[in-house]
Coordinates of C-alpha atoms in Angstrom, one line a residue:
X1 CA 100.4 20.2 -16.7
X2 CA 97.0 18.9 -15.3
X3 CA 94.2 21.4 -14.8
X4 CA 92.5 21.4 -11.4
X5 CA 89.3 20.3 -13.2
X6 CA 91.1 17.2 -14.7
X7 CA 89.3 14.0 -13.8
X8 CA 92.7 12.4 -13.0
X9 CA 93.4 15.2 -10.4
X10 CA 89.9 14.7 -8.9
X11 CA 90.4 10.9 -8.5
X12 CA 93.8 11.5 -6.9
X13 CA 92.3 14.1 -4.6
X14 CA 89.5 11.8 -3.5
X15 CA 92.1 9.1 -2.6
X16 CA 94.3 11.6 -0.7
X17 CA 91.4 13.1 1.2
X18 CA 89.8 9.7 2.1
X19 CA 92.9 8.0 3.2
X20 CA 94.1 11.1 4.9
X21 CA 90.9 11.3 6.9
X22 CA 91.3 7.6 8.0
X23 CA 94.9 8.3 9.0
X24 CA 93.9 11.3 11.1
X25 CA 91.2 9.2 12.7
X26 CA 93.8 6.6 13.6
X27 CA 96.1 9.2 15.1
X28 CA 93.4 11.0 17.1
X29 CA 91.1 8.1 18.0
X30 CA 88.1 9.9 16.3
X31 CA 85.5 8.0 14.2
X32 CA 87.0 7.5 10.7
X33 CA 83.6 7.6 9.0
X34 CA 82.7 11.0 10.7
X35 CA 86.0 12.5 9.6
X36 CA 85.5 11.2 6.0
X37 CA 82.1 12.7 6.0
X38 CA 83.4 16.1 7.1
X39 CA 86.2 15.9 4.6
X40 CA 83.9 15.1 1.8
X41 CA 81.5 18.0 2.7
X42 CA 84.5 20.4 2.9
X43 CA 85.9 19.2 -0.4
X44 CA 82.6 19.2 -2.2
X45 CA 79.9 21.8 -1.4
X46 CA 82.1 24.1 0.7
X47 CA 85.3 24.4 -1.4
X48 CA 83.9 23.0 -4.7
X49 CA 87.0 20.9 -5.3
X50 CA 85.0 17.8 -6.1
X51 CA 81.7 17.8 -7.9
X52 CA 80.8 14.2 -8.4
X53 CA 77.8 14.7 -10.7
X54 CA 79.9 16.9 -13.1
X55 CA 83.2 15.1 -12.7
X56 CA 81.9 11.5 -13.2
X57 CA 78.6 12.1 -14.9
X58 CA 76.7 8.9 -15.7
X59 CA 79.6 6.8 -14.3
X60 CA 78.9 8.0 -10.7
X61 CA 76.1 5.5 -10.1
X62 CA 77.8 2.3 -11.5
X63 CA 81.1 3.3 -9.7
X64 CA 79.3 3.5 -6.3
X65 CA 77.3 0.3 -7.0
X66 CA 80.3 -1.7 -7.9
X67 CA 82.2 -0.4 -4.9
X68 CA 79.3 -1.3 -2.6
X69 CA 79.3 -4.8 -4.1
X70 CA 83.0 -5.3 -3.3
X71 CA 82.6 -3.9 0.2
X72 CA 79.7 -6.3 0.9
X73 CA 81.6 -9.2 -0.5
X74 CA 84.5 -8.4 1.8
X75 CA 82.0 -8.2 4.6
X76 CA 80.7 -11.6 3.7
X77 CA 84.3 -12.9 3.8
X78 CA 84.5 -12.0 7.4
X79 CA 81.3 -13.9 8.4
X80 CA 82.5 -17.3 9.8
X81 CA 79.8 -19.7 10.9
X82 CA 81.8 -20.5 14.0
X83 CA 81.2 -16.9 15.2
X84 CA 77.5 -17.9 15.6
X85 CA 78.2 -20.3 18.4
X86 CA 77.8 -17.4 20.8
X87 CA 75.7 -14.9 18.8
X88 CA 73.9 -17.2 16.3
X89 CA 70.5 -17.1 18.0
X90 CA 70.7 -13.4 18.5
X91 CA 71.7 -12.8 14.9
X92 CA 68.7 -14.9 13.7
X93 CA 66.3 -12.9 15.8
X94 CA 67.8 -9.6 14.6
X95 CA 67.2 -10.7 11.0
X96 CA 63.9 -12.6 11.2
X97 CA 62.2 -10.5 14.0
X98 CA 64.2 -7.3 13.9
X99 CA 63.8 -6.6 10.2
X100 CA 60.0 -6.7 10.1
X101 CA 59.7 -4.9 13.4
X102 CA 62.2 -2.2 12.3
X103 CA 60.5 -1.9 8.9
X104 CA 57.1 -1.4 10.5
X105 CA 58.4 1.1 13.1
X106 CA 60.5 2.9 10.5
X107 CA 57.5 3.2 8.2
X108 CA 55.4 4.7 11.0
X109 CA 58.1 7.2 11.9
X110 CA 58.5 8.3 8.3
X111 CA 54.7 8.6 7.9
X112 CA 53.9 10.5 11.1
X113 CA 57.3 12.1 11.7
X114 CA 58.6 13.1 8.3
X115 CA 55.2 13.5 6.7
X116 CA 55.8 11.2 3.7
X117 CA 53.1 9.4 1.9
X118 CA 52.4 5.8 3.1
X119 CA 54.0 4.3 0.0
X120 CA 57.2 6.4 0.3
X121 CA 57.3 5.8 4.0
X122 CA 57.2 2.0 3.5
X123 CA 60.0 2.3 0.9
X124 CA 62.2 4.5 3.1
X125 CA 61.4 2.4 6.2
X126 CA 62.6 -0.7 4.3
X127 CA 65.9 1.0 3.5
X128 CA 66.3 2.1 7.1
X129 CA 66.6 -1.5 8.4
X130 CA 70.2 -1.5 7.1
X131 CA 73.1 -0.7 9.3
X132 CA 75.9 -0.6 6.8
X133 CA 79.2 -2.6 7.2
X134 CA 81.0 0.5 5.7
X135 CA 80.3 2.3 9.0
X136 CA 80.0 -0.6 11.4
X137 CA 83.4 -2.1 10.5
X138 CA 85.6 1.0 11.1
X139 CA 83.6 1.8 14.3
X140 CA 84.1 -1.7 15.7
X141 CA 87.8 -1.6 15.0
X142 CA 88.2 1.2 17.5
X143 CA 86.3 -0.6 20.3
X144 CA 87.6 -3.4 22.5
X145 CA 84.3 -5.0 23.4
X146 CA 83.1 -8.6 23.8
X147 CA 83.2 -10.7 20.6
X148 CA 79.5 -11.6 20.9
X149 CA 78.5 -7.9 20.7
X150 CA 80.9 -7.3 17.8
X151 CA 79.6 -10.4 16.0
X152 CA 75.9 -9.4 16.4
X153 CA 76.5 -5.9 15.0
X154 CA 78.8 -7.2 12.2
X155 CA 76.4 -9.9 11.1
X156 CA 73.4 -7.7 11.3
X157 CA 75.0 -5.0 9.3
X158 CA 76.2 -7.2 6.5
X159 CA 73.1 -9.5 6.3
X160 CA 70.5 -6.7 6.6
X161 CA 72.0 -4.6 3.8
X162 CA 70.7 -6.6 0.9
X163 CA 67.4 -7.3 2.8
X164 CA 66.8 -3.6 3.2
X165 CA 67.5 -3.0 -0.5
X166 CA 65.1 -5.8 -1.5
X167 CA 62.3 -4.4 0.7
X168 CA 62.8 -1.1 -1.2
X169 CA 62.6 -3.1 -4.5
X170 CA 59.4 -4.7 -3.5
X171 CA 57.8 -1.4 -2.5
X172 CA 59.1 0.3 -5.6
X173 CA 57.5 -2.4 -7.7
X174 CA 54.2 -2.0 -5.8
X175 CA 54.2 1.8 -6.4
X176 CA 55.1 1.6 -10.1
X177 CA 52.6 -1.2 -10.8
X178 CA 49.5 0.6 -9.7
X179 CA 49.7 1.0 -6.0
X180 CA 46.6 -0.6 -4.3
X181 CA 45.6 -2.1 -7.6
X182 CA 48.9 -3.9 -8.0
X183 CA 49.2 -7.6 -7.8
X184 CA 50.9 -7.8 -4.4
X185 CA 51.2 -11.6 -4.5
X186 CA 52.9 -11.4 -7.9
X187 CA 55.3 -8.7 -6.7
X188 CA 56.3 -10.7 -3.6
X189 CA 56.7 -13.8 -5.8
X190 CA 59.0 -12.0 -8.2
X191 CA 61.1 -10.6 -5.4
X192 CA 61.4 -13.9 -3.6
X193 CA 62.2 -15.8 -6.8
X194 CA 64.9 -13.2 -7.8
X195 CA 66.4 -13.4 -4.4
X196 CA 66.6 -17.2 -4.4
X197 CA 68.2 -17.1 -7.9
X198 CA 70.7 -14.5 -6.5
X199 CA 71.5 -16.8 -3.6
X200 CA 72.1 -19.7 -6.0
X201 CA 74.3 -17.6 -8.2
X202 CA 76.4 -16.3 -5.3
X203 CA 76.6 -19.8 -3.7
X204 CA 77.6 -21.4 -7.0
X205 CA 80.3 -18.8 -7.6
X206 CA 81.7 -19.2 -4.1
X207 CA 81.8 -23.0 -4.4
X208 CA 83.3 -22.8 -7.9
X209 CA 86.2 -20.7 -6.8
X210 CA 86.8 -22.6 -3.6
X211 CA 86.9 -25.8 -5.7
X212 CA 89.2 -24.4 -8.4
X213 CA 91.7 -22.5 -6.2
X214 CA 93.0 -25.5 -4.1
X215 CA 93.3 -27.7 -7.3
X216 CA 95.7 -25.3 -9.0
X217 CA 93.3 -24.2 -11.7
X218 CA 94.2 -20.6 -11.1
X219 CA 97.8 -19.6 -10.4
X220 CA 98.6 -17.6 -7.2
X221 CA 99.3 -14.3 -9.0
X222 CA 95.9 -14.5 -10.7
X223 CA 93.7 -15.5 -7.7
X224 CA 93.0 -12.0 -6.5
X225 CA 92.2 -10.6 -9.9
X226 CA 90.0 -13.6 -10.8
X227 CA 88.2 -13.2 -7.5
X228 CA 87.6 -9.4 -8.0
X229 CA 86.4 -10.0 -11.6
X230 CA 84.1 -12.8 -10.5
X231 CA 82.5 -10.6 -7.8
X232 CA 81.8 -7.8 -10.3
X233 CA 80.5 -10.3 -12.9
X234 CA 78.0 -12.1 -10.6
X235 CA 76.9 -8.8 -9.1
X236 CA 76.1 -7.4 -12.5
X237 CA 74.4 -10.7 -13.6
X238 CA 72.1 -10.7 -10.6
X239 CA 71.4 -7.0 -11.0
X240 CA 70.3 -7.6 -14.5
X241 CA 67.7 -10.1 -13.3
X242 CA 66.3 -7.7 -10.7
X243 CA 67.8 -4.5 -9.3
X244 CA 69.6 -4.7 -6.0
X245 CA 69.6 -8.6 -5.9
X246 CA 73.3 -8.3 -6.7
X247 CA 73.9 -7.3 -3.1
X248 CA 72.5 -10.7 -2.0
X249 CA 74.7 -12.5 -4.6
X250 CA 78.0 -11.0 -3.4
X251 CA 77.2 -11.4 0.3
X252 CA 76.3 -15.1 -0.2
X253 CA 79.5 -15.6 -2.3
X254 CA 81.6 -14.1 0.5
X255 CA 80.0 -16.2 3.2
X256 CA 80.5 -19.4 1.2
X257 CA 84.2 -18.6 0.5
X258 CA 84.7 -17.6 4.2
X259 CA 83.6 -21.0 5.4
X260 CA 85.4 -23.2 2.7
X261 CA 89.1 -23.7 2.5
X262 CA 90.9 -22.0 -0.4
X263 CA 94.5 -22.4 0.9
X264 CA 94.9 -18.7 0.1
X265 CA 92.4 -17.3 2.6
X266 CA 94.7 -14.9 4.4
X267 CA 96.2 -13.5 1.2
X268 CA 92.9 -13.0 -0.5
X269 CA 91.3 -11.5 2.6
X270 CA 94.1 -9.0 3.1
X271 CA 93.9 -8.0 -0.5
X272 CA 90.1 -7.5 -0.2
X273 CA 90.6 -5.6 3.1
X274 CA 93.1 -3.2 1.5
X275 CA 90.8 -2.7 -1.5
X276 CA 87.8 -2.1 0.8
X277 CA 89.6 0.6 2.8
X278 CA 90.3 2.4 -0.5
X279 CA 86.7 1.9 -1.7
X280 CA 85.1 3.0 1.5
X281 CA 87.2 6.1 1.6
X282 CA 86.5 7.0 -2.0
X283 CA 82.8 6.3 -2.0
X284 CA 82.2 8.2 1.2
X285 CA 84.0 11.2 -0.1
X286 CA 82.0 11.0 -3.4
X287 CA 78.7 10.7 -1.6
X288 CA 79.3 13.5 0.9
X289 CA 80.7 15.7 -1.8
X290 CA 77.4 15.2 -3.7
X291 CA 75.6 17.3 -1.1
X292 CA 74.7 20.7 -2.5
X293 CA 72.5 23.6 -1.6
X294 CA 69.5 22.2 -3.5
X295 CA 69.7 19.0 -1.4
X296 CA 70.2 20.8 1.8
X297 CA 67.3 23.3 1.1
X298 CA 65.0 20.3 0.7
X299 CA 65.7 19.2 4.2
X300 CA 62.6 20.3 6.1
X301 CA 62.2 21.0 9.8
X302 CA 59.7 18.1 10.2
X303 CA 62.4 15.7 9.2
X304 CA 64.1 16.3 12.6
X305 CA 61.1 14.6 14.2
X306 CA 61.8 11.5 12.1
X307 CA 65.5 11.6 13.1
X308 CA 64.6 11.8 16.8
X309 CA 62.1 8.9 16.4
X310 CA 64.7 6.8 14.4
X311 CA 67.4 7.3 17.0
X312 CA 65.5 7.1 20.2
X313 CA 62.4 5.0 19.5
X314 CA 62.6 2.9 16.3
X315 CA 66.1 1.3 16.8
X316 CA 65.8 0.8 20.6
X317 CA 62.3 -0.7 20.4
X318 CA 63.4 -2.9 17.4
X319 CA 66.3 -4.5 19.3
X320 CA 64.5 -4.8 22.6
X321 CA 61.6 -6.6 21.0
X322 CA 63.9 -8.8 18.8
X323 CA 66.1 -9.9 21.8
X324 CA 63.3 -9.9 24.4
X325 CA 63.4 -13.6 25.3
X326 CA 67.2 -14.1 25.0
X327 CA 69.7 -14.5 27.8
X328 CA 71.9 -11.7 26.4
X329 CA 72.7 -9.3 29.2
X330 CA 70.7 -6.1 29.3
X331 CA 73.8 -3.9 28.9
X332 CA 74.8 -5.7 25.7
X333 CA 71.2 -5.3 24.4
X334 CA 71.3 -1.6 25.2
X335 CA 74.6 -1.1 23.4
X336 CA 73.3 -2.9 20.2
X337 CA 70.0 -0.9 20.5
X338 CA 72.0 2.3 20.3
X339 CA 74.5 1.5 17.6
X340 CA 72.9 1.7 14.2
X341 CA 74.8 4.0 11.9
X342 CA 73.7 4.1 8.2
X343 CA 76.1 4.5 5.3
X344 CA 76.7 3.9 1.7
X345 CA 73.9 1.4 0.9
X346 CA 71.2 3.6 2.6
X347 CA 72.2 6.7 0.6
X348 CA 72.9 4.9 -2.7
X349 CA 69.7 2.8 -2.7
X350 CA 67.5 5.8 -1.6
X351 CA 69.1 8.0 -4.2
X352 CA 68.5 5.4 -6.9
X353 CA 64.8 5.0 -6.1
X354 CA 64.2 8.7 -5.5
X355 CA 65.5 9.4 -9.1
X356 CA 63.3 6.7 -10.6
X357 CA 60.2 7.7 -8.6
X358 CA 60.7 11.3 -9.6
X359 CA 60.9 10.3 -13.3
X360 CA 57.7 8.3 -12.7
X361 CA 55.9 11.3 -11.3
X362 CA 55.5 10.3 -7.7
X363 CA 54.9 13.4 -5.6
X364 CA 57.2 13.9 -2.6
X365 CA 59.9 11.5 -3.8
X366 CA 62.4 14.5 -4.0
X367 CA 62.4 14.5 -0.2
X368 CA 64.0 11.1 0.0
X369 CA 67.5 12.2 -0.9
X370 CA 67.9 15.0 1.8
X371 CA 66.2 12.8 4.3
X372 CA 68.6 9.9 3.6
X373 CA 71.6 12.2 3.9
X374 CA 70.2 13.6 7.2
X375 CA 69.9 10.0 8.5
X376 CA 73.5 9.2 7.5
X377 CA 74.9 12.4 9.0
X378 CA 72.9 12.1 12.2
X379 CA 73.6 8.5 12.9
X380 CA 77.3 8.6 12.0
X381 CA 77.9 11.5 14.4
X382 CA 75.5 10.3 17.1
X383 CA 76.8 6.8 17.2
X384 CA 80.4 7.3 16.0
X385 CA 81.3 9.8 18.7
X386 CA 79.3 8.1 21.5
X387 CA 80.0 4.4 20.9
X388 CA 83.2 4.5 23.0
X389 CA 81.9 6.5 25.9
X390 CA 78.6 4.5 25.9
X391 CA 80.5 1.2 25.9
X392 CA 82.6 2.4 28.9
X393 CA 79.5 3.6 30.7
X394 CA 77.9 0.2 30.3
X395 CA 81.1 -1.5 31.4
X396 CA 81.5 -3.3 28.0
X397 CA 84.7 -1.5 27.0
X398 CA 87.6 -3.6 28.1
X399 CA 90.0 -0.8 27.5
X400 CA 93.2 -0.8 25.5
X401 CA 94.7 -4.3 25.7
X402 CA 98.0 -4.3 27.7
X403 CA 98.7 -8.0 27.7
X404 CA 101.6 -10.0 26.5
X405 CA 101.2 -13.2 24.5
X406 CA 104.2 -15.6 24.7
X407 CA 104.1 -18.3 22.1
X408 CA 106.1 -21.3 23.2
X409 CA 106.1 -22.9 26.7
X410 CA 109.7 -23.4 28.0
X411 CA 111.6 -22.6 31.2
X412 CA 112.5 -19.1 30.0
X413 CA 109.0 -18.0 28.7
X414 CA 107.4 -19.4 31.9
X415 CA 109.9 -17.4 34.1
X416 CA 109.3 -14.3 31.9
X417 CA 105.5 -14.8 32.2
X418 CA 105.8 -15.0 36.0
X419 CA 107.7 -11.7 36.0
X420 CA 105.2 -10.0 33.7
X421 CA 102.4 -11.2 36.0
X422 CA 104.1 -9.7 39.0
X423 CA 104.1 -6.4 37.1
X424 CA 100.3 -6.6 37.3
X425 CA 100.1 -7.0 33.5
X426 CA 98.0 -9.7 31.7
X427 CA 100.1 -12.5 30.2
X428 CA 99.2 -15.7 28.3
X429 CA 101.4 -18.6 27.4
X430 CA 100.4 -20.5 24.2
X431 CA 101.7 -23.8 23.0
X432 CA 100.4 -26.8 21.0
X433 CA 101.9 -29.2 23.6
X434 CA 99.9 -30.1 26.7
X435 CA 103.0 -31.4 28.3
X436 CA 104.9 -28.2 27.7
X437 CA 102.1 -26.2 29.3
X438 CA 102.0 -28.3 32.5
X439 CA 104.7 -26.2 34.2
X440 CA 103.0 -23.0 33.2
X441 CA 99.7 -24.3 34.7
X442 CA 101.5 -25.3 37.9
X443 CA 102.9 -21.8 38.1
X444 CA 99.4 -20.4 38.0
X445 CA 99.8 -18.8 34.6
X446 CA 97.0 -18.4 32.1
X447 CA 97.6 -20.8 29.1
X448 CA 96.2 -21.5 25.7
X449 CA 96.5 -25.0 24.3
X450 CA 96.6 -25.1 20.5
X451 CA 98.4 -23.8 17.4
X452 CA 98.3 -20.0 17.5
X453 CA 98.2 -20.0 13.7
X454 CA 95.0 -22.2 13.5
X455 CA 91.9 -20.2 12.6
X456 CA 90.1 -21.8 15.5
X457 CA 92.1 -19.6 17.9
X458 CA 89.8 -16.8 16.9
X459 CA 87.0 -18.5 18.8
X460 CA 88.9 -18.5 22.0
X461 CA 91.4 -15.6 21.8
X462 CA 90.7 -11.9 21.5
X463 CA 93.9 -10.7 20.0
X464 CA 92.9 -7.1 20.8
X465 CA 93.8 -7.8 24.5
X466 CA 97.5 -8.1 23.7
X467 CA 99.8 -5.2 23.3
X468 CA 102.8 -7.4 22.4
X469 CA 103.3 -10.9 21.0
X470 CA 106.7 -12.7 21.4
X471 CA 107.3 -15.9 19.6
X472 CA 109.9 -17.9 21.6
X473 CA 109.7 -21.5 20.7
X474 CA 112.8 -23.6 19.9
X475 CA 111.7 -23.6 16.2
X476 CA 113.0 -20.4 14.5
X477 CA 111.1 -21.0 11.3
X478 CA 107.8 -21.3 13.3
X479 CA 108.6 -18.1 15.2
X480 CA 109.1 -16.3 12.0
X481 CA 105.9 -17.7 10.6
X482 CA 103.9 -16.6 13.6
X483 CA 105.2 -13.0 13.3
X484 CA 104.5 -12.8 9.5
X485 CA 101.0 -14.3 9.8
X486 CA 99.8 -12.3 12.9
X487 CA 101.6 -9.0 12.3
X488 CA 98.8 -7.7 10.0
X489 CA 96.3 -8.4 12.8
X490 CA 98.2 -7.1 15.8
X491 CA 100.7 -4.7 14.1
X492 CA 104.2 -5.2 12.8
X493 CA 105.6 -3.1 15.7
X494 CA 103.9 -5.4 18.2
X495 CA 105.2 -8.8 17.2
X496 CA 108.8 -10.0 17.8
X497 CA 110.6 -13.4 18.0
X498 CA 113.4 -15.0 19.9
X499 CA 115.8 -16.5 17.3
X500 CA 117.8 -19.7 17.4
X501 CA 121.6 -19.8 17.4
X502 CA 121.7 -20.7 13.7
X503 CA 119.7 -17.7 12.8
X504 CA 121.4 -15.0 14.8
X505 CA 121.9 -12.7 11.9
X506 CA 118.4 -13.0 10.4
X507 CA 116.1 -10.0 10.7
X508 CA 113.3 -11.0 8.3
X509 CA 109.7 -11.7 9.3
X510 CA 109.5 -10.1 12.7
X511 CA 111.7 -8.0 15.0
X512 CA 114.4 -10.0 16.8
X513 CA 113.6 -9.7 20.5
X514 CA 116.0 -8.1 23.0
X515 CA 118.6 -5.5 22.3
X516 CA 121.3 -8.1 22.1
X517 CA 119.2 -10.5 19.9
X518 CA 120.1 -13.3 22.3
X519 CA 119.2 -16.8 21.0
X520 CA 116.7 -18.9 22.9
X521 CA 119.3 -21.6 23.7
X522 CA 121.5 -19.0 25.4
X523 CA 118.5 -17.5 27.3
X524 CA 117.7 -21.0 28.7
X525 CA 121.4 -21.5 29.7
X526 CA 121.4 -18.1 31.4
X527 CA 118.2 -18.9 33.3
X528 CA 119.7 -22.2 34.6
X529 CA 122.9 -20.2 35.6
X530 CA 120.8 -18.0 37.9
X531 CA 119.9 -15.0 35.7
X532 CA 116.7 -13.2 36.7
X533 CA 114.3 -10.7 35.3
X534 CA 114.3 -7.2 36.9
X535 CA 112.8 -3.8 36.4
X536 CA 114.6 -0.5 36.8
X537 CA 112.9 2.9 37.0
X538 CA 114.6 5.7 35.1
X539 CA 114.8 9.0 37.1
X540 CA 116.6 12.3 37.0
X541 CA 119.2 10.9 39.5
X542 CA 119.5 7.6 37.6
X543 CA 119.3 8.4 33.9
X544 CA 119.2 5.9 31.0
X545 CA 123.0 6.5 30.4
X546 CA 123.8 5.1 33.8
X547 CA 121.5 2.2 33.2
X548 CA 123.1 1.4 29.9
X549 CA 126.6 1.6 31.4
X550 CA 125.6 -0.8 34.2
X551 CA 124.0 -3.2 31.7
X552 CA 127.2 -3.1 29.5
X553 CA 129.3 -3.9 32.6
X554 CA 127.2 -6.8 33.8
X555 CA 126.4 -8.2 30.3
X556 CA 122.7 -8.0 31.0
X557 CA 120.0 -7.9 28.3
X558 CA 117.4 -5.1 27.8
X559 CA 113.9 -6.5 27.1
X560 CA 111.3 -3.7 27.1
X561 CA 110.4 -0.3 28.3
X562 CA 107.1 0.6 30.1
X563 CA 105.8 4.1 29.7
X564 CA 104.0 5.9 32.5
X565 CA 100.9 5.6 30.3
X566 CA 101.2 1.8 30.4
X567 CA 102.4 1.4 26.8
X568 CA 104.9 -1.5 26.5
X569 CA 107.6 -1.2 23.8
X570 CA 110.1 -4.0 23.3
X571 CA 113.8 -3.7 22.6
X572 CA 114.9 -5.4 19.4
X573 CA 118.2 -5.8 17.6
X574 CA 117.5 -3.0 15.3
X575 CA 115.0 -1.1 17.4
X576 CA 116.1 0.9 20.5
X577 CA 113.1 2.8 21.8
X578 CA 113.7 6.3 23.4
X579 CA 113.8 6.1 27.2
X580 CA 113.0 9.1 29.4
X581 CA 112.7 9.8 33.1
X582 CA 109.6 8.1 34.5
X583 CA 109.9 5.0 32.2
X584 CA 110.5 1.6 33.6
X585 CA 112.9 -0.9 32.0
X586 CA 112.6 -4.6 32.0
X587 CA 115.9 -6.5 31.9
X588 CA 117.3 -10.0 32.0
X589 CA 120.4 -9.8 34.3
X590 CA 123.0 -12.1 35.8
X591 CA 123.2 -12.6 39.6
X592 CA 124.5 -9.4 41.3
X593 CA 126.5 -9.2 44.5
X594 CA 124.6 -7.5 47.4
X595 CA 126.8 -4.4 47.3
X596 CA 126.0 -3.6 43.7
X597 CA 122.3 -4.2 44.3
X598 CA 122.2 -1.9 47.3
X599 CA 124.0 0.9 45.3
X600 CA 121.5 0.6 42.5
X601 CA 118.5 0.9 44.9
X602 CA 120.0 4.0 46.5
X603 CA 120.6 5.6 43.1
X604 CA 117.0 4.9 42.0

């Protein structure tokens, strides 16, 4: 049997607690990072189940650093240059103007608010320019806001992370090389040279892999392991040259790979996303469990002044100054000015330099650790729990998407789209053929011209606005491919396909749409024969059993059920959703005689 103090038990416990907190966040709609923080504090200092310093010893720091490297690389993989078409100018200002302004204001807040020495204030102010992707990513996943705002926050969080770390490196070098007597020009030169070398290493690694993968130099089953190993190797190599430059290397490597074709992009990105979820969960549990009474007791009342200045003065002023002369609407600037949670990098980098400065004998450096934890806790709770309400108050939150995306423009999908539109629900018809879309346009339906599987669609389509995707082209293989490719983005329970006659028994790669799994050829024939789309409200007087009996007698096809909350759930061959009084059913039914129609209306 394993003892409770077994390292293997502790590792399993960290995984269960971290993923469990993320699952609860998904079920309740609460910020995942905040719940992980609470869970780590409960498991660590409160219950004493996890004691990272004792459990991992000297391995704790390298574990966290390698995890941060992988997380930043995955963040770089999400940075596509085409996203900068709308937000590029703003992102450049947030980096080149926002960073120095934020550093100066953060330094002043730490000096006058927290009472730190000027050197420590400059170091801590440099770290505070970061807005970590480990907290921004999970937060943005829960918000349905404009892509430009998401891209600004995402790019700022990922790009500024290594910049903040490098600012801390420069100040640390200044302090440890004699303070005012140090050769400032030499220090800046060293940092810049190391940064450029880190950029070259990251770029070379990214180019090398994107050159080797498409040419078959690495088999498919080894691509993900080779990629992970390369990320760790280049991170360590750069960190040996100068501390924290590895963060630049992995970020640049990710950006290079994101914007070059590897022919395995989706597979590799999903692997990295899954790994990142595990790493974020584990690292946050470890970091929050590190809190103990010694750290908490070092948190002084004057630090509260710094937190107030950071939340309500430093960040808002930084963003407003950086974006002052842009055309970005004020409400978007206000939202970006408020959202700035700090995470793993802020705590890890601050803890690393606090330890080194304490060993070096710098007075007051012991205050950096509790202050950094205070910043992380304050910003995660302040921004995590208010991001949604603040976005709604500003009118930026577009709410939960309730639309339907129909892939394939034919007579049946156009008629179905017209019916959906009459139900006051958003609908979009997508097809690669301009000719096929002509009828949809003439019917006044929103359309998208292009292959829905092309990455370019991300520039024009926000998939978050769709509650259901139905692939209904006359190509069954393409329908299946659409479902398998987009299910990870939308959700496997929210994609379905209309099959062809030759594939009537197939259930792989996407739910088969309609309760009867009717082939698209038969649906087109039925439409030509006069079949129509209808809706039926289930009541106490007209229960689902009566509806099912009527559908069986008429030979009609059940399509979907709409809950009173607005949730749309489709019927599939092997999925019959529960139906209760108050629900509305969508059906595709044959022509009815007037008497039967009148009886149905009276029953309802």
